[in-house]
Amino acid sequence: MGRHIEKDTVEEELDPRTTLEIEAFLAWLDVQRGLSPTTQIAYGTDLRQLALFLAQRGASLARPAEVSKKHIQAWLARLYALGEAKSSMARKLAAARTFFRYQQRMGRTENNVAAQVRNPKQEQRHPRVLNVDQAFAVLDTPDALAVSGSPRIPPATGDALAARDHALAELLYGSGLRISEALGLDVTDLRLEEGVARVFGKGARERMSPLSDTSVTALRAWLEQRGTLAPEHEKALFVGARGGRLDRREAMRRIERLCHNAGVEPVSPHALRHSFATHLLDAGADLRSVQELLGHQRLTTTQRYTRVSLERLMHLYDEAHPRAQKK
């Protein structure tokens, strides 16, 4: 039932008991929390790093009651000294908190020492967005290299890749999906006649996401070509050149290529989602509706887009309004 979680070479340096403790936690995480495989892999790596740090100080994750708040603080201080990004440190701390919460439930410790440590203060970074013209250029400019083919790509395969990439980009911008949500879609999740898709977001939360007319058209075009790449038994909506589910790294590379073809500075797939939200707010959509469309659990997560939208509005005002012109 559980998904396979990759191991890393750090595990070879840990004592067997600690390794088993981490594996038991990851198995519990897979069943109970519904986190994505990517997050589970990251948590496993983070805990192995923490375990090595503790081992150097005579402590062990296999004896969670002996780990103190000072151990966790010292670990974070070490990460900071090594130049770890604060966002990465926050994720590692989240992994430790979840691990000790699990240990509390198992009755192996009374305290969640990681929960007693504050998150590293994050710099407020506004999400990067494309303007409407740039977004349309990315979606409307065909991938000439894929369509025309190359000595290594047969024309039929090139056509299929181009149709796939266009459909993926339309979903990211037209429906505001996370890249993990888009890549996790199966063909059976689409209801094109109704103009919706069943999407599984963070924490395996399910929602119905509306599809734009252009997204439906692009998806139909891709489904007609999909058989060129996908074997008959494959459930994934988006597949790679070898027929399996398209992976995140290749999807990011393909979106960057679409940007390059359109003469737009390359952006991540997530920037198309950011653009979706910002353009909706620019057009007067209410915050609660945007929250639902994005699949955010908390309204505060959505509110950061209002800041981006306001900054864009003020920039437009400064550029266009006669009373705002600088002399």
Coordinates of C-alpha atoms in Angstrom, one line a residue:
M1 CA 0.0 0.0 0.0
G2 CA 2.8 2.5 0.9
R3 CA 4.8 4.2 -1.7
H4 CA 8.5 3.4 -2.0
I5 CA 10.7 5.9 -0.2
E6 CA 14.2 6.4 -1.6
K7 CA 17.2 6.0 0.7
D8 CA 20.4 7.9 0.6
T9 CA 24.0 7.0 1.4
V10 CA 23.8 8.7 4.8
E11 CA 21.8 5.7 6.1
E12 CA 24.9 3.5 5.8
E13 CA 26.6 5.5 8.5
L14 CA 23.8 5.2 11.0
D15 CA 23.4 2.4 13.6
P16 CA 20.8 -0.2 12.7
R17 CA 18.4 0.8 15.5
T18 CA 18.3 4.4 14.4
T19 CA 17.8 3.4 10.8
L20 CA 14.8 1.1 11.7
E21 CA 13.3 4.0 13.8
I22 CA 13.4 6.3 10.9
E23 CA 12.0 3.7 8.5
A24 CA 9.1 3.0 10.9
F25 CA 8.4 6.7 11.1
L26 CA 8.4 7.1 7.3
A27 CA 6.0 4.1 7.0
W28 CA 3.7 5.7 9.5
L29 CA 4.0 9.0 7.6
D30 CA 3.0 7.4 4.4
V31 CA -0.2 5.9 5.8
Q32 CA -1.3 8.6 8.3
R33 CA -0.3 11.9 6.8
G34 CA -0.8 11.7 3.1
L35 CA 2.3 13.7 2.3
S36 CA 3.7 13.6 -1.2
P37 CA 6.5 11.2 -1.9
T38 CA 8.8 14.2 -2.5
T39 CA 8.2 15.5 1.0
Q40 CA 8.6 12.0 2.5
I41 CA 11.9 11.6 0.8
A42 CA 13.0 15.0 2.1
Y43 CA 11.9 14.2 5.6
G44 CA 13.9 11.0 5.6
T45 CA 17.0 12.8 4.4
D46 CA 16.6 15.5 7.1
L47 CA 16.2 13.0 9.9
R48 CA 19.2 11.0 8.8
Q49 CA 21.2 14.3 8.9
L50 CA 19.8 15.0 12.4
A51 CA 20.6 11.5 13.5
L52 CA 24.3 11.9 12.5
F53 CA 24.5 15.2 14.3
L54 CA 23.1 13.7 17.4
A55 CA 25.3 10.6 17.2
Q56 CA 28.4 12.9 17.4
R57 CA 27.0 14.2 20.7
G58 CA 26.1 10.9 22.3
A59 CA 22.3 11.2 21.6
S60 CA 20.1 9.2 19.3
L61 CA 16.7 9.3 17.6
A62 CA 16.3 5.7 18.7
R63 CA 16.2 7.2 22.2
P64 CA 14.0 10.2 21.7
A65 CA 13.4 10.9 25.4
E66 CA 17.2 11.8 25.6
V67 CA 17.1 14.4 22.9
S68 CA 16.7 17.9 24.2
K69 CA 15.6 21.3 22.9
K70 CA 19.3 22.4 23.0
H71 CA 20.2 19.5 20.7
I72 CA 17.7 20.8 18.1
Q73 CA 18.9 24.4 18.5
A74 CA 22.5 23.4 18.1
W75 CA 21.6 21.4 15.0
L76 CA 19.9 24.5 13.4
A77 CA 22.8 26.7 14.4
R78 CA 25.2 24.2 12.7
L79 CA 23.0 24.3 9.5
Y80 CA 23.0 28.1 9.6
A81 CA 26.8 28.1 9.9
L82 CA 27.1 25.8 6.9
G83 CA 25.0 28.3 4.8
E84 CA 21.7 26.4 4.8
A85 CA 18.8 28.5 3.5
K86 CA 16.3 29.5 6.1
S87 CA 13.5 27.9 4.1
S88 CA 15.4 24.6 4.0
M89 CA 16.0 24.9 7.8
A90 CA 12.3 25.4 8.4
R91 CA 11.5 22.2 6.5
K92 CA 14.1 20.3 8.4
L93 CA 12.6 21.6 11.7
A94 CA 9.2 20.5 10.4
A95 CA 10.5 17.0 9.8
A96 CA 11.9 16.9 13.3
R97 CA 8.6 18.1 14.8
T98 CA 6.6 15.5 13.0
F99 CA 9.1 12.8 14.0
F100 CA 8.8 13.7 17.7
R101 CA 5.1 14.0 17.5
Y102 CA 5.1 10.4 16.2
Q103 CA 7.3 9.4 19.1
Q104 CA 4.9 11.0 21.5
R105 CA 2.0 9.0 20.0
M106 CA 4.1 5.8 20.3
G107 CA 4.7 6.6 24.0
R108 CA 8.5 6.9 23.7
T109 CA 8.8 10.5 24.8
E110 CA 6.6 13.0 26.7
N111 CA 7.9 16.1 25.0
N112 CA 8.1 17.3 21.4
V113 CA 11.4 19.1 21.8
A114 CA 11.5 20.2 18.2
A115 CA 8.1 22.0 18.7
Q116 CA 9.7 24.1 21.4
V117 CA 12.1 25.6 18.9
R118 CA 11.0 28.6 16.8
N119 CA 11.1 28.6 13.1
P120 CA 14.0 30.5 11.5
K121 CA 12.7 34.0 10.6
Q122 CA 11.9 34.0 6.9
E123 CA 12.5 36.8 4.5
Q124 CA 9.2 37.8 2.9
R125 CA 9.6 37.0 -0.8
H126 CA 6.8 37.8 -3.2
P127 CA 6.1 35.1 -5.8
R128 CA 7.3 35.9 -9.3
V129 CA 4.6 36.4 -11.8
L130 CA 4.3 36.9 -15.6
N131 CA 2.2 39.7 -17.0
V132 CA -0.8 38.7 -19.1
D133 CA 1.0 39.3 -22.4
Q134 CA 3.9 37.1 -21.3
A135 CA 1.6 34.3 -20.0
F136 CA -0.3 34.3 -23.3
A137 CA 3.0 34.3 -25.3
V138 CA 4.2 31.2 -23.4
L139 CA 0.9 29.4 -24.0
D140 CA 0.4 30.5 -27.6
T141 CA 4.0 30.0 -29.0
P142 CA 4.4 26.5 -30.4
D143 CA 7.4 24.5 -29.5
A144 CA 8.9 24.7 -33.0
L145 CA 11.7 22.3 -32.2
A146 CA 9.4 19.6 -30.9
V147 CA 6.9 20.0 -33.7
S148 CA 9.4 20.0 -36.6
G149 CA 11.3 17.2 -35.0
S150 CA 15.1 16.6 -35.0
P151 CA 17.4 13.8 -36.0
R152 CA 16.7 12.1 -32.6
I153 CA 13.0 12.8 -32.4
P154 CA 10.5 11.3 -34.9
P155 CA 7.9 13.8 -36.1
A156 CA 5.0 11.9 -34.4
T157 CA 6.9 11.9 -31.1
G158 CA 7.7 15.6 -31.5
D159 CA 4.0 16.4 -32.1
A160 CA 3.0 14.4 -29.1
L161 CA 5.6 16.2 -26.8
A162 CA 4.4 19.6 -28.1
A163 CA 0.8 18.7 -27.4
R164 CA 1.6 17.4 -23.9
D165 CA 3.7 20.5 -23.0
H166 CA 1.0 22.9 -24.2
A167 CA -1.7 21.0 -22.2
L168 CA 0.4 21.0 -19.1
A169 CA 1.1 24.8 -19.4
E170 CA -2.5 25.5 -19.9
L171 CA -3.4 23.6 -16.8
L172 CA -0.8 25.4 -14.6
Y173 CA -1.9 28.8 -15.8
G174 CA -5.6 28.2 -16.6
S175 CA -6.4 26.3 -13.4
G176 CA -3.6 27.3 -11.1
L177 CA -2.5 23.8 -10.3
R178 CA 0.6 23.0 -8.4
I179 CA 3.1 21.1 -10.6
S180 CA 2.8 18.0 -8.3
E181 CA -1.0 18.2 -8.7
A182 CA -0.8 18.3 -12.5
L183 CA 1.7 15.5 -12.7
G184 CA -0.3 13.4 -10.3
L185 CA -3.4 13.5 -12.5
D186 CA -4.7 10.3 -14.1
V187 CA -6.7 10.3 -17.3
T188 CA -9.8 9.3 -15.3
D189 CA -9.5 12.5 -13.2
L190 CA -10.6 14.5 -16.2
R191 CA -14.3 15.4 -16.8
L192 CA -13.9 17.4 -20.0
E193 CA -17.6 17.5 -20.8
E194 CA -18.2 19.2 -17.5
G195 CA -15.0 21.3 -17.7
V196 CA -13.5 20.1 -14.4
A197 CA -10.7 17.9 -13.1
R198 CA -10.4 16.0 -9.8
V199 CA -7.3 17.2 -8.1
F200 CA -5.5 15.8 -5.1
G201 CA -3.6 18.6 -3.3
K202 CA -1.4 18.8 -0.2
G203 CA -2.4 16.3 2.5
A204 CA -4.3 14.3 -0.2
R205 CA -7.1 16.8 0.0
E206 CA -9.4 16.4 -3.0
R207 CA -11.0 19.3 -4.9
M208 CA -12.7 19.8 -8.2
S209 CA -10.8 22.3 -10.3
P210 CA -12.5 24.2 -13.1
L211 CA -10.9 24.0 -16.6
S212 CA -10.8 26.9 -19.0
D213 CA -12.1 26.4 -22.5
T214 CA -8.5 26.6 -23.8
S215 CA -7.4 24.0 -21.3
V216 CA -10.1 21.6 -22.4
T217 CA -9.1 22.2 -26.1
A218 CA -5.4 21.6 -25.2
L219 CA -6.2 18.5 -23.2
R220 CA -8.3 17.0 -26.0
A221 CA -5.5 17.6 -28.4
W222 CA -3.0 15.9 -26.0
L223 CA -5.3 12.9 -25.4
E224 CA -5.4 12.4 -29.2
Q225 CA -1.6 12.2 -29.3
R226 CA -1.0 10.5 -25.9
G227 CA -1.1 7.0 -27.3
T228 CA 2.1 7.8 -29.3
L229 CA 4.0 7.9 -25.9
A230 CA 1.9 6.0 -23.4
P231 CA 1.4 2.2 -23.3
E232 CA -2.2 1.1 -23.1
H233 CA -2.1 0.3 -19.4
E234 CA -0.6 3.6 -18.2
K235 CA -3.0 5.7 -16.1
A236 CA -1.0 8.9 -15.8
L237 CA -2.4 11.9 -17.8
F238 CA 1.0 13.3 -18.5
V239 CA 3.7 10.8 -19.6
G240 CA 7.3 11.1 -20.5
A241 CA 9.0 10.0 -23.7
R242 CA 9.5 6.5 -22.3
G243 CA 5.8 6.1 -21.5
G244 CA 5.8 6.4 -17.7
R245 CA 4.4 9.3 -15.6
L246 CA 6.2 12.6 -16.4
D247 CA 8.6 13.5 -13.7
R248 CA 9.0 16.9 -12.0
R249 CA 12.4 17.7 -13.3
E250 CA 11.6 17.1 -17.0
A251 CA 8.3 19.1 -16.6
M252 CA 10.3 22.0 -15.3
R253 CA 12.7 21.8 -18.1
R254 CA 9.9 21.7 -20.7
I255 CA 8.2 24.8 -19.2
E256 CA 11.5 26.7 -19.3
R257 CA 11.7 25.7 -22.9
L258 CA 8.3 27.1 -23.7
C259 CA 9.3 30.4 -22.1
H260 CA 12.5 30.4 -24.1
N261 CA 10.6 29.9 -27.4
A262 CA 8.2 32.7 -26.5
G263 CA 11.1 35.1 -25.7
V264 CA 10.2 35.2 -22.0
E265 CA 12.7 34.9 -19.2
P266 CA 12.4 31.2 -18.1
V267 CA 10.2 30.7 -15.0
S268 CA 9.3 27.7 -12.9
P269 CA 6.0 25.9 -13.3
H270 CA 5.0 27.4 -10.0
A271 CA 5.3 30.9 -11.5
L272 CA 2.4 30.0 -13.8
R273 CA 0.3 29.2 -10.8
H274 CA 1.4 32.5 -9.1
S275 CA 0.4 34.3 -12.3
F276 CA -3.0 32.6 -12.3
A277 CA -3.8 33.9 -8.8
T278 CA -2.4 37.4 -9.4
H279 CA -4.3 37.9 -12.6
L280 CA -7.5 36.7 -11.0
L281 CA -7.1 39.3 -8.2
D282 CA -6.1 42.0 -10.7
A283 CA -9.4 41.3 -12.5
G284 CA -11.4 41.7 -9.2
A285 CA -11.8 38.1 -8.0
D286 CA -12.5 37.8 -4.3
L287 CA -9.9 36.3 -2.0
R288 CA -12.0 33.4 -0.8
S289 CA -12.7 32.2 -4.3
V290 CA -9.0 32.4 -5.2
Q291 CA -8.3 30.4 -2.0
E292 CA -10.6 27.7 -3.1
L293 CA -9.2 27.6 -6.6
L294 CA -5.7 27.3 -5.4
G295 CA -6.5 24.6 -2.8
H296 CA -5.1 26.6 0.1
Q297 CA -6.1 25.5 3.5
R298 CA -5.5 28.9 5.1
L299 CA -6.6 32.3 3.8
T300 CA -3.3 33.8 5.0
T301 CA -1.4 31.7 2.4
T302 CA -3.6 33.3 -0.3
Q303 CA -3.2 36.8 1.0
R304 CA 0.4 37.1 -0.1
Y305 CA -0.9 37.4 -3.6
T306 CA -2.9 40.5 -2.7
R307 CA 0.4 42.2 -1.9
V308 CA 1.8 41.3 -5.4
S309 CA -1.4 42.5 -7.0
L310 CA -1.3 45.8 -5.1
E311 CA 2.4 46.4 -6.0
R312 CA 1.5 45.8 -9.7
L313 CA -1.4 48.3 -9.4
M314 CA 0.9 50.9 -7.8
H315 CA 3.5 50.5 -10.5
L316 CA 0.8 51.0 -13.1
Y317 CA -0.4 54.1 -11.3
D318 CA 3.1 55.5 -11.1
E319 CA 3.6 54.9 -14.8
A320 CA 0.3 56.1 -16.1
H321 CA -1.5 58.6 -13.9
P322 CA -0.6 62.2 -14.6
R323 CA -0.5 63.2 -11.0
A324 CA 1.9 60.5 -10.2
Q325 CA 4.5 61.5 -12.9
K326 CA 7.8 62.4 -11.5
K327 CA 9.2 65.8 -12.6

